[in-house]
Tab-separated table of C-alpha atoms in Angstrom:
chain	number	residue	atom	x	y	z
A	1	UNK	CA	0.000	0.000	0.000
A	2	UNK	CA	1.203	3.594	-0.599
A	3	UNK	CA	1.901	5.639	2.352
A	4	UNK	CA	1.654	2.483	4.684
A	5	UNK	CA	4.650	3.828	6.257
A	6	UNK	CA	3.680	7.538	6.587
A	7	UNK	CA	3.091	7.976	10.454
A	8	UNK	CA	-0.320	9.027	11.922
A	9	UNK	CA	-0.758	12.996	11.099
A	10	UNK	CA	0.280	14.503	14.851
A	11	UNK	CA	-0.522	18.364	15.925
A	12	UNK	CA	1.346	20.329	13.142
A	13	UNK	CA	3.570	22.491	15.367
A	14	UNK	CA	5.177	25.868	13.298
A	15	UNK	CA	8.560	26.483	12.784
A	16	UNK	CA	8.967	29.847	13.429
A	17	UNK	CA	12.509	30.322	14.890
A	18	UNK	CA	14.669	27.755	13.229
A	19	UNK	CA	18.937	27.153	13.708
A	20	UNK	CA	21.189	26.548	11.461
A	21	UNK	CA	24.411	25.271	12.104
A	22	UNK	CA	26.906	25.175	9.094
A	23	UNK	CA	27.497	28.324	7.169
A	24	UNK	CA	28.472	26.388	4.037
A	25	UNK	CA	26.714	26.048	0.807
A	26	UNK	CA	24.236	23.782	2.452
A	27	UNK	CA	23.646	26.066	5.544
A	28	UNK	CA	23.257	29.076	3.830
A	29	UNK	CA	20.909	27.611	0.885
A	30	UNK	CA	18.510	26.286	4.156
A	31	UNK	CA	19.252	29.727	5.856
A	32	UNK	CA	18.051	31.569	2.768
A	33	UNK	CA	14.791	30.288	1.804
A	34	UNK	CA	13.780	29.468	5.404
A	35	UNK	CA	13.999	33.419	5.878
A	36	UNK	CA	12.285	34.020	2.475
A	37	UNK	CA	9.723	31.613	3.713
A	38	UNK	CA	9.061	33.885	6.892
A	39	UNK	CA	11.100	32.016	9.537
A	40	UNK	CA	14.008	33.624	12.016
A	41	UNK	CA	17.079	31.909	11.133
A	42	UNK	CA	19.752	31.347	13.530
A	43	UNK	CA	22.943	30.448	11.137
A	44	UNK	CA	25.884	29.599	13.267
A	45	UNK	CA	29.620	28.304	12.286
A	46	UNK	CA	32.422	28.649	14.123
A	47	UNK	CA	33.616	32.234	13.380
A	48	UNK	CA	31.040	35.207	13.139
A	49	UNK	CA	33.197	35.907	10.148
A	50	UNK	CA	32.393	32.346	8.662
A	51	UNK	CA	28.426	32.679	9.538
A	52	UNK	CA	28.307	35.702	7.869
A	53	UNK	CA	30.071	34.516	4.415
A	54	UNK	CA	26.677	32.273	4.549
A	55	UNK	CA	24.382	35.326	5.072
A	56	UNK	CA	26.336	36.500	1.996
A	57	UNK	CA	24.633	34.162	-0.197
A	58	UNK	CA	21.159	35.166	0.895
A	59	UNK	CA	22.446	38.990	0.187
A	60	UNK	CA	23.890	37.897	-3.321
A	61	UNK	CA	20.418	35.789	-4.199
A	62	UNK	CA	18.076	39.031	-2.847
A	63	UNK	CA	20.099	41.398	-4.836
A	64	UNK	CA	19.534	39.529	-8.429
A	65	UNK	CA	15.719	39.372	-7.629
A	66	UNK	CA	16.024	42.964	-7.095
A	67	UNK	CA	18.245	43.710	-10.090
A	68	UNK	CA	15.594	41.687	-12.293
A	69	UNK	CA	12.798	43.690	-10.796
A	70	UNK	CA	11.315	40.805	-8.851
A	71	UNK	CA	11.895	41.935	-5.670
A	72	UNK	CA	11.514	45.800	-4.203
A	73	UNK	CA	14.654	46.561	-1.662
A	74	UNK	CA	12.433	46.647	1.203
A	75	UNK	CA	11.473	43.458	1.191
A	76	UNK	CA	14.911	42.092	0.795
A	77	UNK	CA	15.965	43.827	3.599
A	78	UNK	CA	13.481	42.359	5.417
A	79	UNK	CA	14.394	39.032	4.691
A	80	UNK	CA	18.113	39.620	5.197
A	81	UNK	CA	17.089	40.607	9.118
A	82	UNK	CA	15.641	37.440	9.635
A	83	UNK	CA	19.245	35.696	9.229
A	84	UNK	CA	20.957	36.278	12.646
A	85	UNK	CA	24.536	35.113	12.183
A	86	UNK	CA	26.448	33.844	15.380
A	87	UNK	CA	29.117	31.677	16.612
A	88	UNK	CA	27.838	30.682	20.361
A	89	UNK	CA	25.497	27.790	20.680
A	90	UNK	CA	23.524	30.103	23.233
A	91	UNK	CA	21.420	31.679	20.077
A	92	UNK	CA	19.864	28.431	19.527
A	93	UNK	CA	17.805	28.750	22.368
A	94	UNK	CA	14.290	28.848	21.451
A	95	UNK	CA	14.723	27.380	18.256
A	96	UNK	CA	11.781	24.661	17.260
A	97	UNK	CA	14.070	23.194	14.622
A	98	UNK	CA	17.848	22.876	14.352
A	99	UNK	CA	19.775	21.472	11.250
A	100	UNK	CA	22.845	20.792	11.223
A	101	UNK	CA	24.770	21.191	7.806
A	102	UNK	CA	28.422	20.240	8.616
A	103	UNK	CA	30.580	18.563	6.569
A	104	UNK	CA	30.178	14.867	5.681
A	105	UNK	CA	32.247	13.495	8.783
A	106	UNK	CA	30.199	11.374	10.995
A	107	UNK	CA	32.421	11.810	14.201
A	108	UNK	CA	32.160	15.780	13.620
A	109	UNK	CA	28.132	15.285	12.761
A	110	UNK	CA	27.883	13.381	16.500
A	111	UNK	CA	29.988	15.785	18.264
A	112	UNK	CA	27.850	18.705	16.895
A	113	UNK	CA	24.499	16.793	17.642
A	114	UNK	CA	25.297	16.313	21.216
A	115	UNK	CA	26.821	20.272	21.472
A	116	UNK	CA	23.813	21.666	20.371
A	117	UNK	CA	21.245	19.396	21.642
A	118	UNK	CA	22.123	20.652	25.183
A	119	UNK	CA	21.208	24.310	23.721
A	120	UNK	CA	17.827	23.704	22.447
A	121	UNK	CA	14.310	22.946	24.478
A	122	UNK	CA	13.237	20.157	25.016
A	123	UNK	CA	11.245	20.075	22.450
A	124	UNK	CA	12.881	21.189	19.279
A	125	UNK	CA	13.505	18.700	16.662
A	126	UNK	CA	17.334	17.791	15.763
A	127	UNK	CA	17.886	17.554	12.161
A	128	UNK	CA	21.195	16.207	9.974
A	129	UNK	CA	21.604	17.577	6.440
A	130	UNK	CA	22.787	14.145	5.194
A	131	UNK	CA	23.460	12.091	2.229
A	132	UNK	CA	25.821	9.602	2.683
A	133	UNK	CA	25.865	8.779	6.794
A	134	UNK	CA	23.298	6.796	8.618
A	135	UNK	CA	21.093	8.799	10.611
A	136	UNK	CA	20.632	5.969	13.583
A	137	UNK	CA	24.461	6.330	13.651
A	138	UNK	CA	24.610	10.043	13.898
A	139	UNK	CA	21.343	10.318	16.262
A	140	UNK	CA	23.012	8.060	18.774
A	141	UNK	CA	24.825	10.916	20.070
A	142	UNK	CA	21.662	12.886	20.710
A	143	UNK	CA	20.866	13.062	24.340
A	144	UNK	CA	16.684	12.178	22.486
A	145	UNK	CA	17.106	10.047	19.479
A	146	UNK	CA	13.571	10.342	19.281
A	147	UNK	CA	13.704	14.154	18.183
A	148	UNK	CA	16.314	13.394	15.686
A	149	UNK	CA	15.435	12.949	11.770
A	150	UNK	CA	17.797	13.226	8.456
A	151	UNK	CA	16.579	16.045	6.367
A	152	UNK	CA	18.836	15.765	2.662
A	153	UNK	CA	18.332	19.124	0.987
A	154	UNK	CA	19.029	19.032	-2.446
A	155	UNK	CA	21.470	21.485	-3.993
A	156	UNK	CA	20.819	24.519	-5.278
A	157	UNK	CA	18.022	24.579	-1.894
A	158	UNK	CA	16.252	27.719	-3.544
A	159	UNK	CA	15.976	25.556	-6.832
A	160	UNK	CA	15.477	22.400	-5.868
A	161	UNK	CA	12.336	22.757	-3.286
A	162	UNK	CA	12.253	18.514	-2.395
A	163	UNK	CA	13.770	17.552	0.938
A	164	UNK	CA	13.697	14.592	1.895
A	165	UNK	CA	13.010	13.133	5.862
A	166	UNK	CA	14.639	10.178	7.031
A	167	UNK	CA	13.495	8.497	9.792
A	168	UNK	CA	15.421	6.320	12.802
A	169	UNK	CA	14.009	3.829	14.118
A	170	UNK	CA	13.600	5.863	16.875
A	171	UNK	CA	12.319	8.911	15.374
A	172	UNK	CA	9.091	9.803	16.495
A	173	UNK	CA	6.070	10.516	14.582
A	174	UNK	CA	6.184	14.028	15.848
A	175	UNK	CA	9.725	14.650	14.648
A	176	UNK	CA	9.174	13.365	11.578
Protein backbone atom coordinates (compact mmCIF):
# COMPACT_ATOMS: atom_id res chain seq x y z
CA UNK A 1 0.00 0.00 0.00
CA UNK A 2 1.20 3.59 -0.60
CA UNK A 3 1.90 5.64 2.35
CA UNK A 4 1.65 2.48 4.68
CA UNK A 5 4.65 3.83 6.26
CA UNK A 6 3.68 7.54 6.59
CA UNK A 7 3.09 7.98 10.45
CA UNK A 8 -0.32 9.03 11.92
CA UNK A 9 -0.76 13.00 11.10
CA UNK A 10 0.28 14.50 14.85
CA UNK A 11 -0.52 18.36 15.93
CA UNK A 12 1.35 20.33 13.14
CA UNK A 13 3.57 22.49 15.37
CA UNK A 14 5.18 25.87 13.30
CA UNK A 15 8.56 26.48 12.78
CA UNK A 16 8.97 29.85 13.43
CA UNK A 17 12.51 30.32 14.89
CA UNK A 18 14.67 27.75 13.23
CA UNK A 19 18.94 27.15 13.71
CA UNK A 20 21.19 26.55 11.46
CA UNK A 21 24.41 25.27 12.10
CA UNK A 22 26.91 25.18 9.09
CA UNK A 23 27.50 28.32 7.17
CA UNK A 24 28.47 26.39 4.04
CA UNK A 25 26.71 26.05 0.81
CA UNK A 26 24.24 23.78 2.45
CA UNK A 27 23.65 26.07 5.54
CA UNK A 28 23.26 29.08 3.83
CA UNK A 29 20.91 27.61 0.88
CA UNK A 30 18.51 26.29 4.16
CA UNK A 31 19.25 29.73 5.86
CA UNK A 32 18.05 31.57 2.77
CA UNK A 33 14.79 30.29 1.80
CA UNK A 34 13.78 29.47 5.40
CA UNK A 35 14.00 33.42 5.88
CA UNK A 36 12.29 34.02 2.48
CA UNK A 37 9.72 31.61 3.71
CA UNK A 38 9.06 33.89 6.89
CA UNK A 39 11.10 32.02 9.54
CA UNK A 40 14.01 33.62 12.02
CA UNK A 41 17.08 31.91 11.13
CA UNK A 42 19.75 31.35 13.53
CA UNK A 43 22.94 30.45 11.14
CA UNK A 44 25.88 29.60 13.27
CA UNK A 45 29.62 28.30 12.29
CA UNK A 46 32.42 28.65 14.12
CA UNK A 47 33.62 32.23 13.38
CA UNK A 48 31.04 35.21 13.14
CA UNK A 49 33.20 35.91 10.15
CA UNK A 50 32.39 32.35 8.66
CA UNK A 51 28.43 32.68 9.54
CA UNK A 52 28.31 35.70 7.87
CA UNK A 53 30.07 34.52 4.41
CA UNK A 54 26.68 32.27 4.55
CA UNK A 55 24.38 35.33 5.07
CA UNK A 56 26.34 36.50 2.00
CA UNK A 57 24.63 34.16 -0.20
CA UNK A 58 21.16 35.17 0.90
CA UNK A 59 22.45 38.99 0.19
CA UNK A 60 23.89 37.90 -3.32
CA UNK A 61 20.42 35.79 -4.20
CA UNK A 62 18.08 39.03 -2.85
CA UNK A 63 20.10 41.40 -4.84
CA UNK A 64 19.53 39.53 -8.43
CA UNK A 65 15.72 39.37 -7.63
CA UNK A 66 16.02 42.96 -7.10
CA UNK A 67 18.24 43.71 -10.09
CA UNK A 68 15.59 41.69 -12.29
CA UNK A 69 12.80 43.69 -10.80
CA UNK A 70 11.32 40.81 -8.85
CA UNK A 71 11.90 41.93 -5.67
CA UNK A 72 11.51 45.80 -4.20
CA UNK A 73 14.65 46.56 -1.66
CA UNK A 74 12.43 46.65 1.20
CA UNK A 75 11.47 43.46 1.19
CA UNK A 76 14.91 42.09 0.79
CA UNK A 77 15.97 43.83 3.60
CA UNK A 78 13.48 42.36 5.42
CA UNK A 79 14.39 39.03 4.69
CA UNK A 80 18.11 39.62 5.20
CA UNK A 81 17.09 40.61 9.12
CA UNK A 82 15.64 37.44 9.64
CA UNK A 83 19.24 35.70 9.23
CA UNK A 84 20.96 36.28 12.65
CA UNK A 85 24.54 35.11 12.18
CA UNK A 86 26.45 33.84 15.38
CA UNK A 87 29.12 31.68 16.61
CA UNK A 88 27.84 30.68 20.36
CA UNK A 89 25.50 27.79 20.68
CA UNK A 90 23.52 30.10 23.23
CA UNK A 91 21.42 31.68 20.08
CA UNK A 92 19.86 28.43 19.53
CA UNK A 93 17.81 28.75 22.37
CA UNK A 94 14.29 28.85 21.45
CA UNK A 95 14.72 27.38 18.26
CA UNK A 96 11.78 24.66 17.26
CA UNK A 97 14.07 23.19 14.62
CA UNK A 98 17.85 22.88 14.35
CA UNK A 99 19.77 21.47 11.25
CA UNK A 100 22.84 20.79 11.22
CA UNK A 101 24.77 21.19 7.81
CA UNK A 102 28.42 20.24 8.62
CA UNK A 103 30.58 18.56 6.57
CA UNK A 104 30.18 14.87 5.68
CA UNK A 105 32.25 13.50 8.78
CA UNK A 106 30.20 11.37 11.00
CA UNK A 107 32.42 11.81 14.20
CA UNK A 108 32.16 15.78 13.62
CA UNK A 109 28.13 15.29 12.76
CA UNK A 110 27.88 13.38 16.50
CA UNK A 111 29.99 15.79 18.26
CA UNK A 112 27.85 18.71 16.90
CA UNK A 113 24.50 16.79 17.64
CA UNK A 114 25.30 16.31 21.22
CA UNK A 115 26.82 20.27 21.47
CA UNK A 116 23.81 21.67 20.37
CA UNK A 117 21.25 19.40 21.64
CA UNK A 118 22.12 20.65 25.18
CA UNK A 119 21.21 24.31 23.72
CA UNK A 120 17.83 23.70 22.45
CA UNK A 121 14.31 22.95 24.48
CA UNK A 122 13.24 20.16 25.02
CA UNK A 123 11.25 20.07 22.45
CA UNK A 124 12.88 21.19 19.28
CA UNK A 125 13.50 18.70 16.66
CA UNK A 126 17.33 17.79 15.76
CA UNK A 127 17.89 17.55 12.16
CA UNK A 128 21.20 16.21 9.97
CA UNK A 129 21.60 17.58 6.44
CA UNK A 130 22.79 14.14 5.19
CA UNK A 131 23.46 12.09 2.23
CA UNK A 132 25.82 9.60 2.68
CA UNK A 133 25.87 8.78 6.79
CA UNK A 134 23.30 6.80 8.62
CA UNK A 135 21.09 8.80 10.61
CA UNK A 136 20.63 5.97 13.58
CA UNK A 137 24.46 6.33 13.65
CA UNK A 138 24.61 10.04 13.90
CA UNK A 139 21.34 10.32 16.26
CA UNK A 140 23.01 8.06 18.77
CA UNK A 141 24.82 10.92 20.07
CA UNK A 142 21.66 12.89 20.71
CA UNK A 143 20.87 13.06 24.34
CA UNK A 144 16.68 12.18 22.49
CA UNK A 145 17.11 10.05 19.48
CA UNK A 146 13.57 10.34 19.28
CA UNK A 147 13.70 14.15 18.18
CA UNK A 148 16.31 13.39 15.69
CA UNK A 149 15.44 12.95 11.77
CA UNK A 150 17.80 13.23 8.46
CA UNK A 151 16.58 16.04 6.37
CA UNK A 152 18.84 15.77 2.66
CA UNK A 153 18.33 19.12 0.99
CA UNK A 154 19.03 19.03 -2.45
CA UNK A 155 21.47 21.48 -3.99
CA UNK A 156 20.82 24.52 -5.28
CA UNK A 157 18.02 24.58 -1.89
CA UNK A 158 16.25 27.72 -3.54
CA UNK A 159 15.98 25.56 -6.83
CA UNK A 160 15.48 22.40 -5.87
CA UNK A 161 12.34 22.76 -3.29
CA UNK A 162 12.25 18.51 -2.40
CA UNK A 163 13.77 17.55 0.94
CA UNK A 164 13.70 14.59 1.89
CA UNK A 165 13.01 13.13 5.86
CA UNK A 166 14.64 10.18 7.03
CA UNK A 167 13.50 8.50 9.79
CA UNK A 168 15.42 6.32 12.80
CA UNK A 169 14.01 3.83 14.12
CA UNK A 170 13.60 5.86 16.88
CA UNK A 171 12.32 8.91 15.37
CA UNK A 172 9.09 9.80 16.50
CA UNK A 173 6.07 10.52 14.58
CA UNK A 174 6.18 14.03 15.85
CA UNK A 175 9.73 14.65 14.65
CA UNK A 176 9.17 13.37 11.58
Amino acid sequence: DKLVRRPERPEKRPVTKLGILGAGMMGAGVAYVSAYAGMQVVLLDMSKENAEKGKDYSRELLQKRIDRGRMDADKAADILERIVTTDSYDDLAGCELVIEAVPEDLDLKRRVLAEFAAHVGTEAILGSNTSSLSITEIAQAAASPERVVGMHFFNPVHIMKLVEVVRTEHTSPEAA
